[in-house]
Amino acid sequence: MASTPIQLIIFFYFFFFQLDAAIVLDVSANSTTTVLLGGATPALILPLFLSPSNSSKQLSNPPRHLLGSNASARPNARMRLYDDLLLNGYYTTRLWIGTPPQRFALIVDTGSTVTYVPCSTCEQCGNHQDPKFQPELSSTYQPLKCNPDCNCDDEREQCIYDRRYAEMSTSSGVLAEDFISFGNQSELEPQRAVFGCENVETGDLYSQHADGIMGLGSGDLSIVDQLVEKGVISDSFSLCYGGMNIGGGAMVLGSLSPPSGMVFTYSDPVRSQYYNIDLREIHVAGKRLPLEPGVFDRKHGTILDSGTTYAYLPEAVFKAFKDAIMKELHSLKQIRGPDPNYNDICFSGAGSEVSQLSNAFPTVDMIFEHGQKWSLSPENYLFRHTKVPGAYCLGIFPNGKDPTTLLGGIIVRNTLVMYDRENSKVGFWKTNCSELWERLHITSAAAPLPSDSNGTNITVEIPPTLAPSDQLHYVLPDELQIGQITFEMSLKANYSHLKIHATELIGFIAQQLGVNSSQVHLLKLASKGNDSLIGWTIVPSGSADHISNATALSIISRVAEHHIQLPDTFGSYRLVHWKIEPPANRTWWQQHYLFAGLVVIIVLILGLSASGLLFIWRCREQTFSAYRPVNTAVPEQELQPL
């Protein structure tokens, strides 16, 4: 049987005492297939697979209401989103540039118009996620020659770009044209487009893990504008960021039919280069904030910026919002924030379950021009306190002297945001964004690769370790339930005594996998010098008996595809082994059969003994090197408003 590009994974049902079914999946990172068989009963094979590019099988069709009437006329680019908003301050997607394609992880940014990546000629570029773009390796690369519509480097007779951001980071380089590919999950064929090839970057752009920026703003150089100008997509795109517990999400370039219940607001296309909405009021716990009319309409108005982490309100609005929130918090205690450099407003006592936050924090409503209401849950205006379990902080900040209202990514967690540029409106619809990707995934048919200059199709052989992440589609049978996920990694840390940093490492693992720290259990930690072998188990949250398929898929993909990003102090890691197991659904006697058998023997001995044998049980308490999981400190990257 031919294996898939990375691993062919096979599940076997087997029976314990031929009574209850169980499933064990065990995969070594260094082998193609590892199957554990339990018992001699016939096995039912249930594949968990990475869809081959030539598969014609239909997978996870989206709801009908998300398919536009013009969906067949103009294909969409459906793209997966990655990373955690508060860990990195952004979400990324994958793009491929050139022929053959070179992969990049780009920040999804509605506040930028240029899409750019580091160039191999870059004189000052940081160490990012992927190698720099090498124009000399692309047979379809063409520098953009000087013309009246661009800034020109007269010496090289080439168009250039220069972008500066409010947090003082900069990017500059040359403009070029090449094929941009959107991955095998997309229906959209590769398109020639103009992008920036960086020669200099500074500030956060230099130090960030992501390679560059995908500009979704409105402007001639925007990737959206270029695709619309070519007539290959409708003038619309959508973003859906994952929630506080589970990251990921989806992006669609092109139109979707709005789902029932989507709330729309007018977006003025000529007011500024930023996407704005017609916000009129904010209500906290159903009560309107006492604010002057037009307070949300000053300067740039109310802006949506997917590249900004938090939300920033005018001073008067922030004060009213903060006071209204605090009036509704009756059982919580205000505490200091996680970073002494910031005067964060934080509260303890809310518990660790995100689903229960609405019991402690009020609902916030955004009211638009005609009274339409977009409701925010607590995860849309809070972030976790990184040092105190069960504590949360306001992710809303004052915007200084700038009267602009800036709504960053935190506001749209688990919200499908539709930027309907054709009709000058923006829509909001609450949904589970981590699962939306599966519903939007229509087919596993391969997206065409770009052709070379002679029109000949080029086949690119991608090594398994470099296979583009969103070309992979994991499929779990609906009836499968996962009780826990276990994996081992070898770690080369900068610490000689890693055990004392175990709780810190648990926090990072939890954030990278999008789960609570209480779900991450350290099984073993064996160290020799800076080399360590660490075993982890991810268990269901709270009282749940299994991990949801959406969560499991997210964890499996991050683990199997090496997307766990650890701070430099923990050095580099390598995945050694991972497996998933079913919930513990056996009877008490099956789970404790050794103890039950021992009890029966003892009873028999006591019954047969004429002298009434006296047994003295001595139980020695056994101590383990277990580490109680707690949320750990993560440096917050507080991005500045525009």
Tab-separated table of C-alpha atoms in Angstrom, residues 58 79 215 241 248 266 286 310 326 334 351 361 383 432 447 465 469 518 598 617 627 631:
chain	number	residue	atom	x	y	z
A	58	GLN	CA	-15.427	14.940	-1.682
A	79	MET	CA	-6.693	29.305	2.903
A	215	GLY	CA	-1.529	42.971	2.267
A	241	TYR	CA	-9.914	33.947	13.610
A	248	GLY	CA	-6.332	28.553	13.613
A	266	TYR	CA	-21.753	50.267	6.014
A	286	GLY	CA	-27.387	45.931	27.894
A	310	TYR	CA	-5.827	44.375	20.625
A	326	MET	CA	-15.951	46.952	36.456
A	334	GLN	CA	-8.700	43.173	40.554
A	351	GLY	CA	-11.939	30.092	36.340
A	361	PHE	CA	-18.025	38.966	32.567
A	383	PHE	CA	-6.843	37.944	27.217
A	432	ASN	CA	-16.463	28.399	15.614
A	447	ALA	CA	-4.456	23.400	-7.231
A	465	THR	CA	9.460	17.826	5.985
A	469	SER	CA	0.995	22.888	5.755
A	518	SER	CA	-4.545	22.044	32.869
A	598	LEU	CA	-6.342	-9.997	44.153
A	617	TRP	CA	-1.298	-3.987	54.404
A	627	TYR	CA	4.631	19.303	37.739
A	631	ASN	CA	-0.181	29.407	33.018
